[in-house]
XYZ file of C-alpha atoms in Angstrom:
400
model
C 2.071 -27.208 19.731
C 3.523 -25.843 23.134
C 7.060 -26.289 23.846
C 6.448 -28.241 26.511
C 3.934 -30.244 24.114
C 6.978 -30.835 21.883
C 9.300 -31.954 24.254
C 6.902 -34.655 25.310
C 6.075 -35.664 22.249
C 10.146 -36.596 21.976
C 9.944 -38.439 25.032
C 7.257 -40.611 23.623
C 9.432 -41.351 20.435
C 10.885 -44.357 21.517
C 8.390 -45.913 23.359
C 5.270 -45.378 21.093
C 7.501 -45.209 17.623
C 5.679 -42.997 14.592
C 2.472 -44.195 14.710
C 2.238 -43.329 18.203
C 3.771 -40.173 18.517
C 1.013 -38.784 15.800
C -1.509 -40.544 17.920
C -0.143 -38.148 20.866
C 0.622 -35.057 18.701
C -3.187 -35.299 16.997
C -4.701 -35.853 20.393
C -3.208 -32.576 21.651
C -5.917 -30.394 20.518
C -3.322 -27.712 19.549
C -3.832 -25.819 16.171
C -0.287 -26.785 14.889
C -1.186 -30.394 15.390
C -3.464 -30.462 12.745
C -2.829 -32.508 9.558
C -1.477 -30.346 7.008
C -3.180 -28.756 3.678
C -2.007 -29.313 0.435
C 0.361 -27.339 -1.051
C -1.208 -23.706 -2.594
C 0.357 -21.429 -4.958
C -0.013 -17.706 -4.845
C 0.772 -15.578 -7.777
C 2.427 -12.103 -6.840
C 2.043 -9.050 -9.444
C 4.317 -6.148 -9.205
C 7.114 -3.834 -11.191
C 10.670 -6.103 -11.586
C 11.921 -3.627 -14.050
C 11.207 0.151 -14.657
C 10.481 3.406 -12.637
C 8.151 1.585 -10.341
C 10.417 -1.935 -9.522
C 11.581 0.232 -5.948
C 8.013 -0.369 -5.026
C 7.682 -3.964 -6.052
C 10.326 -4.883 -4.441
C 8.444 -3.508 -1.167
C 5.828 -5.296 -2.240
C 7.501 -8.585 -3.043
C 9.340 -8.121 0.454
C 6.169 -7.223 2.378
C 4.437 -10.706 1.350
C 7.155 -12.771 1.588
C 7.794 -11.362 5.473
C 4.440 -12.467 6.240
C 5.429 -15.935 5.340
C 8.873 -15.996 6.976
C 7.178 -15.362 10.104
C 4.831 -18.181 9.736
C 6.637 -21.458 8.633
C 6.275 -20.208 4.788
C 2.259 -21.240 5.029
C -1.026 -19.876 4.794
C -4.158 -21.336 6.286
C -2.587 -24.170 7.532
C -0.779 -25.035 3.468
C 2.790 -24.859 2.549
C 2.427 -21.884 -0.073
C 5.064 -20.753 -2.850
C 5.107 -17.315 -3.881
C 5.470 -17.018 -7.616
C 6.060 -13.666 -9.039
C 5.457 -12.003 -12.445
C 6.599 -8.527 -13.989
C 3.387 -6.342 -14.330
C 5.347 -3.923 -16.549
C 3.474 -0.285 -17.280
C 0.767 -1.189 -19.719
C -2.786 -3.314 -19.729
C -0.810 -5.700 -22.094
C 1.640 -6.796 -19.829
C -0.313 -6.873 -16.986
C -2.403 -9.086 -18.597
C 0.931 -11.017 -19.563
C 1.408 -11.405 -16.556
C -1.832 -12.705 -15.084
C -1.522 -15.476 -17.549
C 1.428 -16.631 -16.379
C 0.642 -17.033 -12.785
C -2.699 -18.606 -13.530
C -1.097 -21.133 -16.198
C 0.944 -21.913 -12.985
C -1.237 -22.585 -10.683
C -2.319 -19.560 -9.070
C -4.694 -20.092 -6.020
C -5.221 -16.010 -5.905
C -3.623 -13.245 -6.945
C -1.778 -9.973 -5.201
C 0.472 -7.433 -5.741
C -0.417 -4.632 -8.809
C 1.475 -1.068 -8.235
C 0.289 1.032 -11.506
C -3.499 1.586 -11.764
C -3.251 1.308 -15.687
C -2.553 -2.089 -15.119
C -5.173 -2.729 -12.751
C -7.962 -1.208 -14.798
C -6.553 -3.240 -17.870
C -6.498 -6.398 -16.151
C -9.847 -6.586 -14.454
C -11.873 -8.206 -17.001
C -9.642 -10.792 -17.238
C -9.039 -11.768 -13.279
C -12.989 -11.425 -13.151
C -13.423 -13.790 -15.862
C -11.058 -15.972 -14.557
C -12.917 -16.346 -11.133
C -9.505 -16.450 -9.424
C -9.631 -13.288 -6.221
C -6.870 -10.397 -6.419
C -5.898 -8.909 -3.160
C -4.368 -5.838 -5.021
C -1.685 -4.215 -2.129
C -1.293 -0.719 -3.946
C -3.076 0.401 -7.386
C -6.504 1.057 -6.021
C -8.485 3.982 -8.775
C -11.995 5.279 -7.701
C -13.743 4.123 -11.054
C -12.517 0.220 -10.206
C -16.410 -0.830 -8.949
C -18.577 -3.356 -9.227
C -15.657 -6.224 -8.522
C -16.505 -9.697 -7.341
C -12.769 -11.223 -7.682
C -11.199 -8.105 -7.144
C -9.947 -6.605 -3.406
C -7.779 -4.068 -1.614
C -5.587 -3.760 0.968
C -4.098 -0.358 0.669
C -6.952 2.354 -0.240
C -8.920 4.241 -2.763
C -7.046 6.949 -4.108
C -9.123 9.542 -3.776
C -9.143 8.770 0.000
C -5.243 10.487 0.630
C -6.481 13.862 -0.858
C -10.086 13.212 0.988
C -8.244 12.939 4.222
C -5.876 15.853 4.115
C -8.041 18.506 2.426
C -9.905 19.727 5.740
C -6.368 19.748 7.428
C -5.051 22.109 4.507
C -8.211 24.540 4.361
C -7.620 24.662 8.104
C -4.481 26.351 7.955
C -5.186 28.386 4.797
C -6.600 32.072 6.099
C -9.382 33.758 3.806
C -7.059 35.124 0.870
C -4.284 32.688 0.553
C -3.991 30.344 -2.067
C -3.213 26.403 -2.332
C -1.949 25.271 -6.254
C -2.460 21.934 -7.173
C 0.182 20.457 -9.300
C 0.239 16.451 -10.673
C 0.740 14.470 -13.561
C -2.258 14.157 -16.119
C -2.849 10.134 -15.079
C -5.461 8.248 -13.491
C -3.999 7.942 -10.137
C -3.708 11.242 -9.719
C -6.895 12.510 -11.118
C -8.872 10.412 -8.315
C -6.110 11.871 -5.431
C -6.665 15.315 -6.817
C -10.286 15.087 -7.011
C -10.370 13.704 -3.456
C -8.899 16.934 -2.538
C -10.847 19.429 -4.179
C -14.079 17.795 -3.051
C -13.047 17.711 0.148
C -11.494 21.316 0.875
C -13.068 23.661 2.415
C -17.623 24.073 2.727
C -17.353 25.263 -0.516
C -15.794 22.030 -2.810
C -14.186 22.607 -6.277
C -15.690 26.448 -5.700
C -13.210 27.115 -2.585
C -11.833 30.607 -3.737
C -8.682 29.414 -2.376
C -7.940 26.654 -4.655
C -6.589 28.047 -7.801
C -7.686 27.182 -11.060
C -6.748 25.827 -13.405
C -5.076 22.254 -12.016
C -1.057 22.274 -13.549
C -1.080 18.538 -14.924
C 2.355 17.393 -16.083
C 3.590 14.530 -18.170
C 3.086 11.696 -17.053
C 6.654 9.848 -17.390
C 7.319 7.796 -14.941
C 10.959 8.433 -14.762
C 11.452 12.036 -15.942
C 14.708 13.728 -16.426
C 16.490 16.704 -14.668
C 14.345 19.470 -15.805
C 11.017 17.707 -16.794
C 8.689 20.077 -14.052
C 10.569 23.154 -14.442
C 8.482 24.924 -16.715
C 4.961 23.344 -14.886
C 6.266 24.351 -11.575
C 6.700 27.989 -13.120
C 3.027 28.062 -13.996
C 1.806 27.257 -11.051
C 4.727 29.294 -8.727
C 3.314 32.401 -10.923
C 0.159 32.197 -9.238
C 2.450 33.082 -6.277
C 0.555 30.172 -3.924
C 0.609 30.293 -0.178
C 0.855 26.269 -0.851
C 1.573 23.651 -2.892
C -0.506 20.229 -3.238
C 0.752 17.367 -5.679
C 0.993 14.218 -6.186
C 3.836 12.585 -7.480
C 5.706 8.636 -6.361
C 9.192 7.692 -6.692
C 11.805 8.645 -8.979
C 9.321 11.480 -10.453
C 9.185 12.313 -6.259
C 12.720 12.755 -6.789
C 12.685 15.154 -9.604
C 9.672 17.403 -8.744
C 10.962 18.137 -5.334
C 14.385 19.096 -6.928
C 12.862 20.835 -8.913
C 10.523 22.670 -6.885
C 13.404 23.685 -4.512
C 15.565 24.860 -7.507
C 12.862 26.983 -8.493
C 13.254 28.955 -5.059
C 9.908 27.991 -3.232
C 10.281 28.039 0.402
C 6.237 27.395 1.340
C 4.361 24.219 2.587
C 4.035 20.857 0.474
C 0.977 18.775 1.023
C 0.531 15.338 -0.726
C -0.271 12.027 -0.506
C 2.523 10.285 1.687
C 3.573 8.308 -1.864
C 5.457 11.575 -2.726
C 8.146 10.522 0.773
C 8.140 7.037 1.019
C 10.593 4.312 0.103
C 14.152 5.468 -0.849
C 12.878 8.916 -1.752
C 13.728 10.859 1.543
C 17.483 8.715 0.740
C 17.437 11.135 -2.167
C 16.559 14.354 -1.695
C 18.560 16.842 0.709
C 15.729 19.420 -0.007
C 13.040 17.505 1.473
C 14.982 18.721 5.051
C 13.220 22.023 5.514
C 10.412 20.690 7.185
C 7.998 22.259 5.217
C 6.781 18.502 3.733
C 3.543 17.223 5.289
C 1.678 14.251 3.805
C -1.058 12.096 4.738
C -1.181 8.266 4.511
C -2.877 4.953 5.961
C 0.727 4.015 7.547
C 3.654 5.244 10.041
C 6.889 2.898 10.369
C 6.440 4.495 14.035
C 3.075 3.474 15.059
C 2.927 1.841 19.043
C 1.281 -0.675 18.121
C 1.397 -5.000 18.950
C 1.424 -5.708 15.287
C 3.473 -2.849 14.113
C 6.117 -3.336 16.755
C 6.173 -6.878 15.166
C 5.983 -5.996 11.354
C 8.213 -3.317 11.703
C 10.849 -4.819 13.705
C 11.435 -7.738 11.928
C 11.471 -5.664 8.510
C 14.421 -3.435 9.705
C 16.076 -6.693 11.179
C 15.853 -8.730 7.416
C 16.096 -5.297 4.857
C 17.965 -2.563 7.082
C 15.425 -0.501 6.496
C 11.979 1.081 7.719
C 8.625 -0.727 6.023
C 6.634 1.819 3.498
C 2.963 1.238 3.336
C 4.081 -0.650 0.241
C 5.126 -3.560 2.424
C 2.625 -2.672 4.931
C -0.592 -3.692 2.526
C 1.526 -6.512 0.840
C 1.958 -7.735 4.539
C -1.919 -7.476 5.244
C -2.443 -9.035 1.667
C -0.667 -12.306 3.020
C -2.627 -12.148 6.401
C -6.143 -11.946 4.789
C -5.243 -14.617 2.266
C -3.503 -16.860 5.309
C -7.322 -16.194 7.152
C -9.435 -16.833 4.416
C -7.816 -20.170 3.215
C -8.094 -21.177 6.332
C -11.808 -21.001 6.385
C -11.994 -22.441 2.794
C -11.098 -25.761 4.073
C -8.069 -28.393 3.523
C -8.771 -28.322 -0.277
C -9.464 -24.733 -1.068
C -10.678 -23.942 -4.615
C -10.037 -19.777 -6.090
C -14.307 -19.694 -5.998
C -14.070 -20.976 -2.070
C -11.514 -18.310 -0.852
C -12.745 -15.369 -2.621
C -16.489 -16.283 -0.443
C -13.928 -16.734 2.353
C -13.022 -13.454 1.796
C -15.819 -11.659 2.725
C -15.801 -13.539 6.075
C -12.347 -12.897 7.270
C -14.095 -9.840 9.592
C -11.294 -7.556 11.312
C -7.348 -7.365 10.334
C -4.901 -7.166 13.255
C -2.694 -4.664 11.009
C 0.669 -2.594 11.353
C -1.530 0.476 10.110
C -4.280 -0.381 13.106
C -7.050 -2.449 12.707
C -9.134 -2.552 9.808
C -12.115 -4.572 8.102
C -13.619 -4.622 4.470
C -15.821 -2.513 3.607
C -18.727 -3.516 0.958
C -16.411 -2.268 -2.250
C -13.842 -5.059 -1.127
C -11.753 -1.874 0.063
C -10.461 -1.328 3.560
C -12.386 1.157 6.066
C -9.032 2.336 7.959
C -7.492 5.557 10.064
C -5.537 7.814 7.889
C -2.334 9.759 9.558
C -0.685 13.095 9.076
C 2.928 12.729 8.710
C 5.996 15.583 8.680
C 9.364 15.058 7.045
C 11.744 15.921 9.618
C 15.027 14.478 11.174
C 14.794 11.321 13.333
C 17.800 11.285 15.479
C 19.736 10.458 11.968
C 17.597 9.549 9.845
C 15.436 12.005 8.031
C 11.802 10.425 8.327
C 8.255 10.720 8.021
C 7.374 11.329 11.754
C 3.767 10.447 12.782
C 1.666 13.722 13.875
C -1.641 12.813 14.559
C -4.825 10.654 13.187
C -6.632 12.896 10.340
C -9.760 10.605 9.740
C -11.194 7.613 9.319
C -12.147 6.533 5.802
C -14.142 3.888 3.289
C-alpha cells in the first residue's frame, strides 16, 4: 500500500470503523493489501559448531537479511526460520533434517559441507520436501527432483579460472596443484585440469602428480608443511589449491613460511569471510581467485544487499550470505506462486517457474540440474583504502 494509500486509509478509520477500512484497504488493488497467508516454516541447515560454524553463521545471517527487509515474510506468509546443526558427517545431517521436518518444515536451505549433502539426499528426496542448498553443491549430486542450488557446482570455480591461468603461464612454466583429498575439492580440481589449456589433464604445464592433503577441517600449525614441500620441490611457476576457512588460514601461513613468493590461484573460498582478518601474508598481492560474487559489484540489488549487511554485521557479505540471500528470494517467489495454502510438493513445481533472480551476484536463472547458470568474477587480494579485500577485476565466464 502507498503511503499516501495508508494515510487515507487512517482518515477513513473513524468514519467507516474496521469493517470499512478493510473494505477500502482490499479495494486498493495494491499487492500489500492482500489478505495474508498462513503462517510457513522454513528449516535452515548449516555448521553451529566446528571448523565450518564461520560460514553458517553467513549463511544463517544471509537468510535472515532477506527477511528483515521484507516484514519477516515470504510469498505473502509470516515465515519463522528454524535452524538445525548439520555437524560434519551424513549422520548428523540427517539428524538434522529430521528435526526441521518433525517441525514443520515447508522447505529446506542452508548445507555448507558436501559430505553432508551427498548423505542427506535420499532422505530430503524421499521426504518430497525441496532444499534450496546455499553452498555444498558436488558435481556427482544429479538426478535431484527436491534438491536445488543457489551457489554453484564446484567444479565450475576451477572451470572458470583455468583458461585465465594457462593464459599467463608461458610454454615451460609450471602450475602445482595442491588440496585436500575430499570431495569438494576433487570436483574444483578436476574443473581445473579439464579446463586448462587445449590440451586438458595432458597440459605439460600442469604437474603431476596432484599433492592431496588431509583433510581436517581445522588443522594445526604445521599440518601442510611437509605437502607444501612436495609440491614447492617441483619448483612451480604457480600454485593452485583449494582450501576454506580456518584450513585457509593455515595453508597460506604455511605456504608463506615455506618462502614462496609466486602467484596463488583458487577458488575465492580460500579469501572469504574472516580469513583475509587473519592472515598478514595474504598482503603481497600475489592472491587471485575466482568466484560467482564481489561485495563491490555496481549493481541495484547489490548496492541493496550489501549495504544493509555492513549496516546490521559491520562487515562485507561473502558469497556465503550472498546465495543464502538468493535462497530466501527464490523461496519468497515460488510460495508466492504456490498459492495461500502452499504444500512442500506445490513449491518445489513452483520452483521451476520462478524464471530470472534479481541477485547481488547479477542476474541469474536455473538451469535444468536445479543449479544456477551465472557470471563468474576474477578477484585480487589487495588493500582497499584500509581494509585488505578481494577487489573485483573483471568477468571470467559465464557458467551452468
Amino acid at each position: 500500500m502507498s503511503q499516501m494509500n495508508r494515510r487515507r486509509a487512517l482518515q477513513l478509520l473513524a468514519a467507516l470503523g474496521t469493517t470499512g477500512l478493510t473494505a477500502a484497504c482490499a479495494s486498493d488493488g495494491d499487492e500489500e493489501s492482500a489478505p495474508v497467508g498462513n503462517p510457513v516454516k522454513i528449516g535452515l541447515i548449516a555448521p553451529q559448531t566446528g571448523a565450518y560454524k564461520t560460514i553458517g553463521d553467513e549463511i544463517i545471517n544471509g537468510f535472515q537479511l532477506y527477511l528483515d527487509l521484507h516484514d519477516g515474510r515470504l510469498g505473502g506468509h509470516p515465515a519463522t526460520l528454524l535452524t538445525a546443526d548439520e555437524g560434519e558427517t551424513a549422520r548428523s545431517g540427517n539428524e538434522a533434517v529430521a528435526s526441521l521436518l518433525k517441525q514443520g518444515a515447508l522447505a529446506l536451505t542452508g548445507v555448507v559441507n558436501s559430505t553432508v549433502m551427498v548423505g542427506i539426499r535420499d532422505t530430503v528426496e524421499k521426504a518430497r520436501v525441496p532444499l534450496i542448498g546455499s553452498n555444498a553443491s558436488p558435481k556427482n549430486l544429479q538426478s535431484v527432483v527436491y534438491i536445488w542450488r543457489t551457489s554453484y557446482v564446484l567444479d565450475e570455480p576451477g572451470r572458470a579460472l583455468a583458461p585465465y591461468v594457462a593464459q599467463r603461464l608461458p610454454a615451460g612454466s609450471r602450475v602445482a596443484i595442491i588440496a585436500p583429498d575430499s570431495l569438494g575439492a576433487r570436483d574444483v580440481v578436476d574443473g581445473f585440469q579439464a579446463r586448462f589449456g587445449s590440451a586438458g589433464r595432458a597440459d605439460p604445464r600442469i604437474a603431476d602428480p596432484v599433492v592431496w592433503t588431509d583433510a581436517t577441517l581445522a588443522p594445526r600449525g604445521s599440518a601442510y608443511a611437509a605437502d607444501i614441500r612436495r609440491a614447492l620441490a617441483r619448483k612451480p611457476d604457480a600454485i593452485f589449491c583449494h582450501f576454506a576457512g580456518p584450513a585457509a588460514v593455515q595453508f597460506i601461513k604455511q605456504l608463506h613460511r615455506e618462502g614462496y613468493k609466486g602467484p596463488i590461484y583458487a577458488p575465492g573460498f580460500l579469501t572469504e569471510g574472516t580469513v583475509l582478518n587473519e592472515v598478514r601474508e595474504a598482503e603481497s598481492g600475489n592472491i587471485v581467485t575466482a568466484l560467482n560474487y564481489s561485495a563491490d559489484l555496481n549493481n541495484t540489488a547489490n548496492r541493496t544487499f550489501a549495504s544493509a549487511y555492513r549496516r546490521t554485521h559491520g562487515a562485507s557479505p561473502t558469497t556465503y550470505a550472498m546465495a543464502s540471500y538468493d535462497a530466501a528470494q527464490v523461496l519468497d517467489k515460488a510460495i508466492r506462486l504456490a498459492g495461500s495454502n502452499p504444500s512442500p510438493q506445490q513449491v518445489n513445481l513452483a520452483l521451476g517457474k520462478v524464471g530470472q533472480i534479481d541477485s547481488p551476484r547479477g542476474a541469474w536463472q536455473f538451469n535444468q540440474p536445479r543449479t544456477p547458470q551465472q557470471k563468474w568474477y576474477l578477484r585480487r587480494v589487495q588493500r582497499d583504502g584500509q581494509v585488505l579485500s578481494n577487489v573485483l577485476i573483471n568477468e571470467l565466464a559465464t557458467l551452468g
